[in-house]
């Protein structure tokens, strides 16, 4: 077990909340811009995910589908935030681990676009592809930005280590 488990958990949780919050804000803004309830997307996704409803016609913006979908979305974001925090911890202690972390970030981005695209656009007909791309960009960008800001000296230290080896 790493010595800094509490720090890793805190950073992971905050990174997950930052990512989750940014997607909620983006989708709420897009819903409002289109004249819908700010909770429309969450209600539709929750209806499709939990009730199998045809989201384009059979859902109500109510607490059950909104809370259910947001719960799943939050838990997923927290899990990815924790994984990212562990990867950063490992990268700080094993400098070349960042290659693996970068590949995980790229894979998570591709899988997010794919899963939400297939589920939200193709199956549920709740989202459009631009919404999926904007939401995923906000999610990945906010979490990456949070960790980048928190560990801003890591890149410099890795560069210094590389220059010393050359």
Coordinates of C-alpha atoms in Angstrom, one line a residue:
X1 CA 0.0 0.0 0.0
X2 CA 1.3 3.5 -0.8
X3 CA 2.1 5.8 2.1
X4 CA -0.1 8.5 0.7
X5 CA -3.4 6.6 0.4
X6 CA -5.4 9.4 1.9
X7 CA -3.9 11.9 -0.5
X8 CA -4.5 9.7 -3.5
X9 CA -8.1 9.1 -2.5
X10 CA -8.7 12.8 -2.0
X11 CA -7.1 13.7 -5.3
X12 CA -9.0 10.9 -7.2
X13 CA -12.3 11.9 -5.7
X14 CA -11.9 15.6 -6.5
X15 CA -10.7 14.8 -10.0
X16 CA -13.8 12.6 -10.5
X17 CA -16.1 15.3 -9.1
X18 CA -14.4 17.9 -11.4
X19 CA -15.0 15.7 -14.5
X20 CA -18.6 14.8 -13.5
X21 CA -19.5 18.4 -12.8
X22 CA -18.1 19.7 -16.1
X23 CA -20.2 17.3 -18.1
X24 CA -23.3 18.2 -16.0
X25 CA -22.6 21.9 -16.7
X26 CA -22.1 21.3 -20.4
X27 CA -25.2 19.2 -20.9
X28 CA -27.3 21.5 -18.7
X29 CA -26.1 24.5 -20.8
X30 CA -26.9 22.7 -24.1
X31 CA -30.3 21.7 -22.8
X32 CA -31.1 25.3 -21.8
X33 CA -29.8 26.5 -25.1
X34 CA -32.3 24.2 -26.9
X35 CA -35.2 25.3 -24.7
X36 CA -35.4 22.1 -22.7
X37 CA -35.2 21.4 -19.0
X38 CA -31.6 21.5 -17.8
X39 CA -32.2 17.9 -16.5
X40 CA -33.6 16.7 -19.8
X41 CA -30.5 14.7 -20.9
X42 CA -30.0 13.1 -17.5
X43 CA -33.7 12.1 -17.3
X44 CA -33.7 10.7 -20.9
X45 CA -30.4 8.7 -20.3
X46 CA -31.7 7.4 -17.0
X47 CA -35.0 6.3 -18.6
X48 CA -33.2 4.5 -21.3
X49 CA -30.6 2.9 -19.0
X50 CA -32.9 1.8 -16.2
X51 CA -36.4 1.6 -17.7
X52 CA -35.7 0.7 -21.3
X53 CA -37.9 3.6 -22.4
X54 CA -37.8 5.0 -25.9
X55 CA -36.1 8.2 -24.7
X56 CA -37.5 10.2 -27.6
X57 CA -41.1 9.7 -26.5
X58 CA -41.6 7.9 -23.2
X59 CA -39.7 9.6 -20.5
X60 CA -40.6 12.2 -17.9
X61 CA -38.1 14.6 -16.4
X62 CA -38.5 13.4 -12.8
X63 CA -36.2 12.6 -9.9
X64 CA -35.9 8.8 -10.4
X65 CA -34.3 8.7 -13.8
X66 CA -32.3 11.9 -13.1
X67 CA -30.9 10.6 -9.8
X68 CA -30.3 7.1 -11.2
X69 CA -28.4 8.2 -14.2
X70 CA -26.4 10.9 -12.3
X71 CA -25.5 8.3 -9.7
X72 CA -24.1 5.9 -12.3
X73 CA -22.3 8.8 -14.0
X74 CA -20.8 10.1 -10.7
X75 CA -19.6 6.6 -9.6
X76 CA -18.0 6.1 -13.0
X77 CA -16.3 9.5 -12.8
X78 CA -15.0 8.8 -9.3
X79 CA -13.6 5.4 -10.3
X80 CA -11.7 7.0 -13.2
X81 CA -10.5 9.8 -11.0
X82 CA -9.1 7.3 -8.5
X83 CA -7.4 5.3 -11.3
X84 CA -5.9 8.6 -12.6
X85 CA -4.7 9.5 -9.1
X86 CA -3.0 6.2 -8.7
X87 CA -1.4 6.5 -12.1
X88 CA 0.0 9.9 -11.3
X89 CA 1.3 8.7 -8.0
X90 CA 3.1 5.8 -9.8
X91 CA 4.4 8.2 -12.4
X92 CA 5.9 10.4 -9.7
X93 CA 7.7 7.4 -8.3
X94 CA 8.5 5.5 -11.5
X95 CA 9.0 8.2 -14.2
X96 CA 8.5 6.0 -17.2
X97 CA 5.1 4.9 -16.0
X98 CA 3.6 8.0 -17.6
X99 CA 3.7 6.3 -21.0
X100 CA 1.3 3.7 -19.7
X101 CA -0.8 6.5 -18.1
X102 CA -1.0 8.4 -21.3
X103 CA -2.2 5.3 -23.2
X104 CA -4.9 4.8 -20.5
X105 CA -6.1 8.4 -20.9
X106 CA -6.3 8.0 -24.7
X107 CA -8.1 4.7 -24.3
X108 CA -10.6 6.1 -21.7
X109 CA -11.4 9.0 -24.1
X110 CA -12.0 6.7 -27.0
X111 CA -14.1 4.3 -25.0
X112 CA -16.1 7.2 -23.5
X113 CA -16.9 8.6 -26.9
X114 CA -17.8 5.1 -28.1
X115 CA -19.9 4.0 -25.2
X116 CA -21.8 7.3 -24.9
X117 CA -22.1 7.6 -28.6
X118 CA -23.5 4.1 -29.1
X119 CA -25.7 4.2 -26.0
X120 CA -26.8 7.9 -26.1
X121 CA -26.9 8.5 -29.8
X122 CA -27.6 5.2 -31.6
X123 CA -29.6 3.2 -29.1
X124 CA -31.3 5.8 -26.9
X125 CA -31.5 8.6 -29.4
X126 CA -31.0 11.0 -26.5
X127 CA -27.8 12.7 -27.6
X128 CA -26.3 14.0 -30.8
X129 CA -22.7 13.3 -31.7
X130 CA -21.6 16.9 -31.0
X131 CA -23.0 16.6 -27.5
X132 CA -21.1 13.4 -26.9
X133 CA -17.9 14.9 -28.1
X134 CA -18.4 18.1 -26.1
X135 CA -19.3 16.2 -23.0
X136 CA -16.3 13.9 -23.3
X137 CA -14.0 16.8 -24.0
X138 CA -15.2 18.6 -20.9
X139 CA -14.9 15.4 -18.8
X140 CA -11.4 14.5 -20.0
X141 CA -10.2 18.1 -20.1
X142 CA -11.4 19.0 -16.6
X143 CA -9.9 15.9 -15.0
X144 CA -6.7 16.3 -16.9
X145 CA -6.5 20.0 -16.1
X146 CA -7.1 19.3 -12.4
X147 CA -4.4 16.8 -12.2
X148 CA -2.0 18.9 -14.4
X149 CA -2.6 21.9 -12.1
X150 CA -2.2 19.8 -8.9
X151 CA 1.1 18.1 -10.1
X152 CA 2.4 20.9 -12.3
X153 CA 6.0 20.2 -11.2
X154 CA 5.9 16.6 -12.4
X155 CA 6.4 17.4 -16.1
X156 CA 9.4 19.6 -15.2
X157 CA 10.9 16.9 -13.0
X158 CA 10.5 14.2 -15.7
X159 CA 12.2 16.5 -18.2
X160 CA 15.0 17.1 -15.8
X161 CA 15.4 13.4 -15.2
X162 CA 15.4 12.7 -19.0
X163 CA 18.1 15.4 -19.6
X164 CA 20.3 13.9 -16.8
X165 CA 20.1 10.5 -18.5
X166 CA 21.1 11.8 -21.8

